[in-house]
Short mmCIF file of C-alpha atoms in Angstrom, two decimals:
data_model
loop_
_atom_site.label_atom_id
_atom_site.label_comp_id
_atom_site.label_asym_id
_atom_site.label_seq_id
_atom_site.Cartn_x
_atom_site.Cartn_y
_atom_site.Cartn_z
CA MET A 1 -6.49 50.60 -46.65
CA GLU A 2 -9.20 48.67 -44.85
CA ARG A 3 -7.73 45.43 -46.19
CA LEU A 4 -4.30 46.38 -44.81
CA LEU A 5 -5.75 47.15 -41.39
CA GLY A 6 -7.49 43.78 -41.41
CA VAL A 7 -4.21 42.00 -42.15
CA LEU A 8 -2.47 43.92 -39.35
CA ALA A 9 -5.25 42.98 -36.94
CA LEU A 10 -4.91 39.34 -37.93
CA VAL A 11 -1.15 39.45 -37.45
CA THR A 12 -1.69 41.00 -34.01
CA LEU A 13 -3.98 38.16 -33.02
CA LEU A 14 -1.67 35.44 -34.31
CA SER A 15 1.60 36.87 -33.08
CA PRO A 16 2.25 35.45 -29.62
CA SER A 17 5.33 37.61 -29.18
CA LEU A 18 3.09 40.67 -28.83
CA ALA A 19 1.37 39.14 -25.75
CA CYS A 20 4.35 39.29 -23.42
CA PRO A 21 4.26 41.06 -20.03
CA SER A 22 6.92 43.72 -19.56
CA PRO A 23 8.90 41.84 -16.86
CA CYS A 24 9.41 38.92 -19.26
CA SER A 25 11.05 38.35 -22.60
CA CYS A 26 9.32 36.09 -25.09
CA SER A 27 10.67 34.26 -28.10
CA THR A 28 9.82 31.42 -30.43
CA LYS A 29 12.11 28.37 -30.28
CA LYS A 30 13.25 26.45 -33.34
CA ASN A 31 10.74 23.73 -32.60
CA GLY A 32 7.94 26.30 -32.72
CA ARG A 33 7.38 26.45 -28.99
CA LEU A 34 6.89 29.86 -27.43
CA LEU A 35 9.19 30.63 -24.49
CA ALA A 36 8.33 33.19 -21.81
CA GLU A 37 11.50 33.95 -19.86
CA CYS A 38 10.63 35.56 -16.53
CA ALA A 39 13.48 34.35 -14.31
CA TYR A 40 15.57 36.60 -12.03
CA ARG A 41 13.05 39.44 -12.09
CA GLU A 42 12.28 39.75 -8.32
CA LEU A 43 8.68 38.86 -9.12
CA ARG A 44 6.27 38.22 -6.26
CA ASP A 45 3.40 37.01 -8.45
CA VAL A 46 3.03 35.21 -11.77
CA PRO A 47 2.80 37.95 -14.46
CA ARG A 48 -0.60 38.46 -16.01
CA GLY A 49 -1.17 38.80 -19.73
CA LEU A 50 0.97 35.91 -20.93
CA SER A 51 0.03 34.54 -24.34
CA PRO A 52 -2.15 31.41 -24.16
CA ASN A 53 0.25 29.87 -26.67
CA VAL A 54 3.18 29.85 -24.23
CA THR A 55 4.50 26.31 -23.85
CA ILE A 56 7.63 27.06 -21.78
CA LEU A 57 7.44 29.37 -18.77
CA THR A 58 10.52 30.12 -16.68
CA LEU A 59 9.89 31.76 -13.32
CA SER A 60 12.95 30.51 -11.45
CA ALA A 61 14.82 32.62 -8.89
CA ASN A 62 12.09 35.10 -8.09
CA ARG A 63 10.23 35.90 -4.88
CA LEU A 64 7.01 33.99 -5.49
CA GLY A 65 5.46 32.97 -2.18
CA ARG A 66 2.12 31.41 -3.14
CA LEU A 67 0.45 29.97 -6.21
CA GLY A 68 -3.30 30.45 -6.41
CA ARG A 69 -5.67 28.40 -8.55
CA ALA A 70 -5.83 31.19 -11.17
CA SER A 71 -2.07 31.88 -11.25
CA LEU A 72 -1.51 29.87 -14.44
CA ALA A 73 -4.93 30.26 -16.04
CA ASP A 74 -3.46 32.32 -18.90
CA VAL A 75 -1.17 29.51 -20.12
CA PRO A 76 -3.23 26.29 -20.57
CA GLU A 77 -0.82 24.94 -23.22
CA LEU A 78 2.20 24.83 -20.90
CA GLN A 79 4.55 21.89 -21.38
CA SER A 80 7.43 23.06 -19.17
CA LEU A 81 7.12 25.11 -15.98
CA TRP A 82 10.21 26.11 -14.02
CA LEU A 83 9.55 27.50 -10.54
CA GLY A 84 12.73 26.56 -8.70
CA TYR A 85 14.52 28.82 -6.22
CA ASN A 86 11.52 30.83 -5.07
CA HIS A 87 9.86 31.23 -1.66
CA ILE A 88 6.77 29.18 -2.48
CA SER A 89 5.20 27.80 0.69
CA ALA A 90 1.66 27.11 -0.55
CA VAL A 91 0.05 25.88 -3.76
CA GLU A 92 -3.73 25.97 -3.94
CA PRO A 93 -5.31 22.67 -5.07
CA GLY A 94 -6.25 22.86 -8.74
CA THR A 95 -3.34 25.10 -9.72
CA PHE A 96 -1.67 22.46 -11.90
CA ALA A 97 -4.74 20.39 -12.71
CA ALA A 98 -5.60 22.76 -15.59
CA LEU A 99 -2.29 22.03 -17.35
CA PRO A 100 -2.91 18.63 -19.02
CA HIS A 101 0.01 19.03 -21.46
CA LEU A 102 2.62 19.61 -18.75
CA LYS A 103 5.74 17.45 -19.18
CA ASN A 104 8.26 19.18 -16.91
CA LEU A 105 7.49 20.66 -13.50
CA ASP A 106 10.25 22.08 -11.29
CA LEU A 107 9.38 23.27 -7.79
CA SER A 108 12.75 22.54 -6.22
CA HIS A 109 14.35 24.83 -3.64
CA ASN A 110 11.16 26.25 -2.22
CA ARG A 111 9.40 26.03 1.16
CA LEU A 112 6.64 23.54 0.47
CA ALA A 113 5.46 21.54 3.45
CA GLU A 114 2.39 20.34 1.53
CA PHE A 115 1.68 19.71 -2.13
CA PRO A 116 -1.63 19.30 -4.03
CA TRP A 117 -0.96 15.67 -4.94
CA GLN A 118 -4.47 15.30 -6.35
CA ASP A 119 -3.49 17.65 -9.19
CA LEU A 120 -1.16 14.98 -10.55
CA ARG A 121 -4.15 12.91 -11.64
CA ASN A 122 -4.59 15.30 -14.57
CA LEU A 123 -0.91 15.35 -15.53
CA SER A 124 -0.65 12.04 -17.36
CA ALA A 125 1.98 13.49 -19.73
CA LEU A 126 4.37 14.50 -16.93
CA GLN A 127 7.94 13.26 -17.48
CA ILE A 128 10.02 15.22 -14.95
CA LEU A 129 8.90 16.19 -11.44
CA LYS A 130 11.33 18.07 -9.20
CA LEU A 131 10.26 18.61 -5.59
CA SER A 132 13.70 18.46 -4.02
CA ASN A 133 14.88 20.86 -1.32
CA ASN A 134 11.50 21.54 0.21
CA ARG A 135 9.87 20.65 3.54
CA LEU A 136 7.67 17.76 2.48
CA ALA A 137 7.09 15.32 5.35
CA ALA A 138 4.71 12.92 3.62
CA LEU A 139 4.02 11.37 0.23
CA PRO A 140 0.50 9.87 0.32
CA GLY A 141 0.09 6.32 -0.91
CA GLY A 142 -1.09 6.34 -4.52
CA ALA A 143 -0.14 10.00 -5.02
CA LEU A 144 1.92 9.14 -8.10
CA ALA A 145 -0.51 6.65 -9.62
CA GLY A 146 -1.29 7.43 -13.23
CA LEU A 147 2.04 9.11 -14.05
CA ARG A 148 2.90 6.47 -16.62
CA GLU A 149 5.26 8.79 -18.54
CA LEU A 150 7.24 9.98 -15.51
CA ARG A 151 10.96 9.36 -16.07
CA SER A 152 12.67 11.44 -13.40
CA LEU A 153 11.50 12.08 -9.83
CA TRP A 154 13.41 14.28 -7.38
CA LEU A 155 12.37 14.06 -3.73
CA ASN A 156 15.76 14.52 -2.09
CA ASP A 157 16.42 17.03 0.70
CA ASN A 158 12.96 16.95 2.22
CA GLU A 159 11.61 15.72 5.57
CA LEU A 160 10.28 12.33 4.52
CA THR A 161 10.43 9.70 7.26
CA THR A 162 8.68 6.85 5.46
CA LEU A 163 7.07 5.89 2.15
CA ALA A 164 4.00 3.75 1.52
CA ARG A 165 4.68 0.28 0.13
CA GLY A 166 4.55 0.27 -3.67
CA THR A 167 4.90 4.04 -4.05
CA PHE A 168 7.03 3.72 -7.20
CA GLU A 169 5.58 0.53 -8.67
CA ALA A 170 2.94 2.45 -10.65
CA LEU A 171 5.62 4.33 -12.61
CA PRO A 172 6.57 2.08 -15.55
CA ALA A 173 8.75 4.71 -17.27
CA LEU A 174 10.69 5.78 -14.16
CA ALA A 175 14.44 5.78 -14.83
CA GLN A 176 15.87 8.12 -12.18
CA LEU A 177 14.90 8.57 -8.53
CA GLN A 178 16.48 10.85 -5.94
CA LEU A 179 15.65 10.25 -2.26
CA PHE A 180 18.85 11.16 -0.44
CA HIS A 181 18.99 13.56 2.51
CA ASN A 182 15.66 12.60 4.05
CA PRO A 183 15.36 11.58 7.74
CA PHE A 184 14.02 8.09 7.05
CA ASN A 185 12.75 5.95 9.91
CA CYS A 186 14.03 2.52 8.90
CA SER A 187 11.32 0.53 10.64
CA CYS A 188 10.08 -2.58 8.91
CA LYS A 189 7.38 -0.44 7.26
CA LEU A 190 10.15 0.89 5.01
CA PHE A 191 11.87 -2.44 4.43
CA TRP A 192 10.06 -2.82 1.10
CA LEU A 193 12.14 0.10 -0.25
CA LYS A 194 15.35 -1.87 0.18
CA GLU A 195 13.89 -4.89 -1.61
CA TRP A 196 12.53 -2.69 -4.41
CA ALA A 197 15.82 -0.81 -4.84
CA HIS A 198 17.70 -4.10 -5.20
CA SER A 199 15.31 -5.49 -7.79
CA THR A 200 14.46 -2.44 -9.92
CA SER A 201 16.24 -1.12 -13.00
CA VAL A 202 15.58 2.44 -11.82
CA VAL A 203 18.75 4.38 -10.99
CA VAL A 204 18.43 5.44 -7.35
CA SER A 205 20.84 8.38 -7.33
CA ARG A 206 23.25 8.52 -4.40
CA ALA A 207 21.69 5.48 -2.77
CA GLY A 208 24.57 5.47 -0.30
CA SER A 209 23.41 8.88 0.95
CA THR A 210 19.84 7.70 1.45
CA LEU A 211 20.33 7.09 5.17
CA CYS A 212 18.35 6.02 8.22
CA ALA A 213 17.79 8.68 10.86
CA ALA A 214 15.96 6.24 13.15
CA PRO A 215 15.89 3.93 15.02
CA ALA A 216 19.08 4.75 16.90
CA ARG A 217 20.71 1.38 16.16
CA LEU A 218 20.43 2.03 12.40
CA ARG A 219 21.19 5.76 12.36
CA GLY A 220 23.61 6.59 9.58
CA ARG A 221 23.16 3.26 7.80
CA ALA A 222 22.02 3.29 4.17
CA VAL A 223 18.36 2.40 3.73
CA THR A 224 19.43 -0.17 1.16
CA ALA A 225 21.72 -1.87 3.71
CA VAL A 226 19.23 -2.60 6.52
CA PRO A 227 19.90 -6.21 7.71
CA ASP A 228 17.42 -8.75 6.38
CA SER A 229 17.19 -10.44 9.77
CA LEU A 230 15.46 -7.41 11.30
CA CYS A 231 12.40 -7.69 9.09
CA VAL A 232 10.91 -11.09 8.28
CA ALA A 233 7.53 -11.64 6.64
CA PRO A 234 5.00 -13.63 8.69
CA SER A 235 4.50 -17.37 8.55
CA ALA A 236 1.40 -19.10 9.89
CA GLN A 237 0.43 -22.68 10.73
CA LEU A 238 -3.01 -23.83 11.79
CA THR A 239 -3.44 -26.83 14.11
CA TYR A 240 -6.19 -28.55 15.99
CA LEU A 241 -5.28 -28.58 19.67
CA SER A 242 -4.24 -31.98 20.94
CA SER A 243 -5.79 -31.48 24.37
CA PRO A 244 -9.35 -32.83 24.87
CA ALA A 245 -12.11 -30.41 23.92
CA LYS A 246 -13.99 -28.78 26.74
CA ALA A 247 -17.73 -28.99 27.02
CA GLY A 248 -19.64 -25.76 26.66
CA PRO A 249 -22.59 -24.64 28.79
CA LYS A 250 -24.89 -26.97 26.85
CA GLY A 251 -22.57 -29.93 27.14
CA GLY A 252 -21.76 -29.81 23.43
CA LEU A 253 -18.54 -29.79 21.44
CA THR A 254 -16.04 -26.94 21.77
CA LEU A 255 -13.98 -26.67 18.59
CA SER A 256 -10.49 -25.28 19.20
CA LEU A 257 -8.05 -24.16 16.51
CA HIS A 258 -4.61 -22.77 17.17
CA CYS A 259 -2.70 -20.44 14.85
CA SER A 260 1.07 -20.48 15.35
CA VAL A 261 2.85 -17.51 13.78
CA ALA A 262 6.41 -16.29 13.36
CA GLY A 263 8.06 -13.21 11.88
CA SER A 264 9.85 -9.99 12.78
CA PRO A 265 8.36 -7.82 14.12
CA PRO A 266 6.03 -10.37 15.83
CA PRO A 267 2.88 -10.65 13.71
CA GLU A 268 -0.56 -9.71 14.95
CA ILE A 269 -3.29 -12.29 14.46
CA ARG A 270 -6.80 -11.71 13.17
CA TRP A 271 -9.48 -14.14 12.04
CA ARG A 272 -11.92 -14.30 9.16
CA ILE A 273 -14.86 -16.66 9.56
CA ARG A 274 -17.33 -17.52 6.81
CA THR A 275 -20.43 -19.51 7.65
CA ALA A 276 -23.85 -19.84 6.05
CA ALA A 277 -24.94 -16.90 8.21
CA GLY A 278 -22.31 -14.61 6.68
CA ARG A 279 -18.81 -13.33 7.36
CA VAL A 280 -17.33 -12.40 10.70
CA ASP A 281 -14.06 -10.46 10.97
CA ILE A 282 -12.24 -10.63 14.28
CA PRO A 283 -9.41 -8.05 14.31
CA GLY A 284 -7.84 -9.24 17.56
CA PRO A 285 -8.41 -11.07 20.83
CA THR A 286 -12.02 -11.23 22.04
CA VAL A 287 -11.10 -12.66 25.42
CA ALA A 288 -9.94 -10.17 28.03
CA ARG A 289 -6.97 -10.79 30.28
CA ASP A 290 -9.26 -11.88 33.08
CA GLY A 291 -10.64 -14.62 30.86
CA GLY A 292 -13.99 -13.00 30.20
CA ALA A 293 -15.35 -12.48 26.69
CA LYS A 294 -15.48 -8.89 25.48
CA ALA A 295 -18.87 -7.34 24.85
CA GLY A 296 -20.49 -8.60 21.67
CA ARG A 297 -17.86 -11.30 21.15
CA ARG A 298 -19.24 -14.27 23.07
CA ARG A 299 -19.72 -16.65 20.12
CA PHE A 300 -16.15 -16.84 18.83
CA LEU A 301 -13.45 -16.75 21.50
CA ALA A 302 -10.13 -15.47 20.13
CA PHE A 303 -7.24 -15.58 22.57
CA LYS A 304 -4.08 -13.51 22.41
CA ASN A 305 -1.94 -16.65 21.99
CA GLY A 306 -3.59 -17.46 18.65
CA THR A 307 -6.22 -19.91 19.84
CA MET A 308 -9.76 -19.76 18.51
CA ALA A 309 -12.52 -21.59 20.44
CA ILE A 310 -16.16 -22.04 19.43
CA PRO A 311 -18.22 -23.43 22.31
CA ASP A 312 -21.21 -25.65 21.49
CA PHE A 313 -20.07 -26.05 17.90
CA GLY A 314 -23.06 -26.88 15.70
CA LYS A 315 -24.09 -27.13 12.06
CA GLU A 316 -24.62 -23.37 11.94
CA ASP A 317 -20.90 -22.93 12.67
CA GLU A 318 -19.74 -24.93 9.67
CA GLY A 319 -17.63 -22.89 7.30
CA THR A 320 -14.15 -21.58 6.60
CA TYR A 321 -11.92 -20.37 9.41
CA THR A 322 -8.95 -18.26 8.31
CA CYS A 323 -6.06 -17.09 10.46
CA VAL A 324 -4.29 -13.98 9.13
CA ALA A 325 -0.82 -13.11 10.45
CA ALA A 326 0.34 -9.56 9.62
CA ASN A 327 3.33 -7.38 10.42
CA ASP A 328 5.02 -4.38 8.80
CA VAL A 329 6.66 -6.59 6.17
CA GLY A 330 3.54 -8.31 4.90
CA GLU A 331 0.88 -10.85 5.78
CA ARG A 332 0.15 -14.56 5.47
CA ASP A 333 -3.11 -16.45 5.89
CA VAL A 334 -4.02 -20.10 6.30
CA SER A 335 -7.54 -21.56 6.23
CA VAL A 336 -9.45 -24.64 7.22
CA SER A 337 -12.99 -25.62 6.21
CA VAL A 338 -14.84 -27.17 9.13
CA THR A 339 -17.75 -29.59 8.69
CA LEU A 340 -19.76 -31.30 11.43
CA ALA A 341 -20.50 -34.89 10.43
CA GLY A 342 -22.98 -37.40 11.80
CA SER A 343 -22.30 -40.54 13.81
CA GLU A 344 -20.66 -42.44 10.93
CA PRO A 345 -17.56 -41.50 8.95
CA PRO A 346 -19.04 -39.51 6.01
CA ALA A 347 -17.13 -40.73 2.97
CA GLU A 348 -18.98 -38.27 0.76
CA GLU A 349 -17.21 -35.43 2.59
CA LEU A 350 -13.79 -36.45 1.26
CA PRO A 351 -12.16 -34.00 -1.17
CA ARG A 352 -13.01 -35.37 -4.60
CA ASP A 353 -10.03 -33.75 -6.32
CA ASP A 354 -7.51 -35.61 -4.12
CA PRO A 355 -6.44 -38.90 -5.78
CA GLN A 356 -5.18 -40.29 -2.44
CA ALA A 357 -8.21 -39.39 -0.38
CA GLY A 358 -9.71 -42.47 1.24
CA GLN A 359 -7.06 -44.74 -0.35
CA PRO A 360 -4.77 -47.05 1.64
CA GLY A 361 -1.59 -45.21 2.45
CA GLY A 362 -3.20 -41.83 1.92
CA ARG A 363 -1.76 -39.11 4.14
CA GLY A 364 -4.00 -38.18 7.07
CA CYS A 365 -3.94 -35.17 9.36
CA ALA A 366 -4.04 -36.24 12.98
CA LYS A 367 -5.25 -34.27 15.94
CA GLY A 368 -2.57 -31.73 16.81
CA GLU A 369 -0.91 -32.04 13.42
CA GLU A 370 -0.12 -28.97 11.34
CA LEU A 371 -2.39 -27.97 8.50
CA ASP A 372 0.33 -27.34 5.91
CA PRO A 373 -0.23 -23.75 4.65
CA SER A 374 1.52 -24.50 1.37
CA MET A 375 -1.32 -26.81 0.35
CA GLY A 376 -4.02 -24.15 0.54
CA GLU A 377 -7.34 -24.54 2.32
CA LYS A 378 -7.85 -27.77 4.32
CA LEU A 379 -10.94 -29.74 5.29
CA LEU A 380 -11.54 -30.52 8.95
CA ILE A 381 -14.40 -32.95 9.57
CA VAL A 382 -15.62 -32.96 13.16
CA TYR A 383 -17.27 -36.33 13.86
CA HIS A 384 -19.93 -35.87 16.54
CA VAL A 385 -20.86 -39.08 18.40
CA PRO A 386 -24.40 -39.15 19.86
CA ARG A 387 -24.62 -38.88 23.66
CA GLU A 388 -25.92 -42.44 24.13
CA VAL A 389 -22.79 -44.00 22.61
CA ARG A 390 -20.19 -41.68 24.18
CA SER A 391 -19.47 -44.10 27.01
CA ALA A 392 -18.66 -46.77 24.45
CA ALA A 393 -16.57 -44.37 22.42
CA ALA A 394 -14.52 -43.50 25.48
CA GLN A 395 -12.76 -46.87 25.39
CA PHE A 396 -10.71 -45.95 22.35
CA ARG A 397 -8.69 -42.93 21.43
CA LEU A 398 -9.74 -40.16 19.05
CA GLY A 399 -9.96 -41.61 15.56
CA VAL A 400 -8.54 -40.28 12.34
CA LEU A 401 -10.00 -40.57 8.86
CA PRO A 402 -7.31 -41.20 6.22
CA LEU A 403 -7.74 -37.79 4.63
CA ALA A 404 -5.03 -36.13 2.61
CA LEU A 405 -6.55 -32.71 3.13
CA GLY A 406 -8.56 -33.07 6.33
CA MET A 407 -8.91 -34.63 9.72
CA LEU A 408 -11.68 -36.38 11.63
CA VAL A 409 -12.21 -35.94 15.35
CA LEU A 410 -14.50 -38.21 17.39
CA TRP A 411 -16.38 -36.52 20.20
#
């Protein structure tokens, strides 16, 4: 008798069908997975007492309003979770993070304005994510990173106005994407989506219904049909100004570089400067409209028109000067390495990897000439003539060393 009771106790422990809350019906599928069917039960909370062996949990079409961190603690083996057509307006962070085996998650047709995106970091097995028909207004950049098995993503019928560049590039298995019926602002920040949609093998469902809500001139136009001419990546060219350099307070050389940029929308210009003393980042103009230098920015003078001036240029200012042009489509940078030479043309300063450098017929870069950005970083050699011979130097024009990747300026 005792042996029989022991067997019955063991069967009770191993039989998942016995651990099924009364509002639900539980069954074992042919593939061995345990299904807990709790849909259409008018439930306001996730039932307690579910078997830990449940792998499929259906809670669709109930009255759930909130999911707390402990709501799904009873079912750590879940692979499919169906929560569509509820009233869910809040999900506590950590609710899904404890479900590492989850492959299918359906939260469509709820009232979510926010979602615990950080939980997705633990769901590396996720294949289907349905968040359609909610109130989501933002999808943080990198929120989907790590979902390498995700095949189907539903974000349609939300309140998304833009998406961070590269949002879907970290999803190598993605095959289906739904974005339609969102009020997208088709500024150039979203232009990447058009380019991605045209180049990807992912099926963007109802792409013709993925429309611009703003700006007014594009309202009603498909996101994938925004004219190319409205958004153009930046271009940048760096030149040495052809006008004579101005003397600084100490009567020394003022080095002037000018960065010419183009693109749509008009690019903003910033500078990166590397010298022996370290790196200086200049995010914008350092010269105010009245011509005065802004506080703390007296050494490097960056003007709104793209000109950079360094008064009293000396050996300590030698280094690499980079102009960065950036707009909503992308960015482009072009650099020049600046060296201050002595009173004789320093042949040892020529680029040694240039077979034409210093050779007859080699291509030089004259004062005012463009530093071709396609050739990478250039070498600008500033040739400083001692004060006592300046009067003699004044009788001839600024000289040019025959450099293929640099230019020489007499001063």
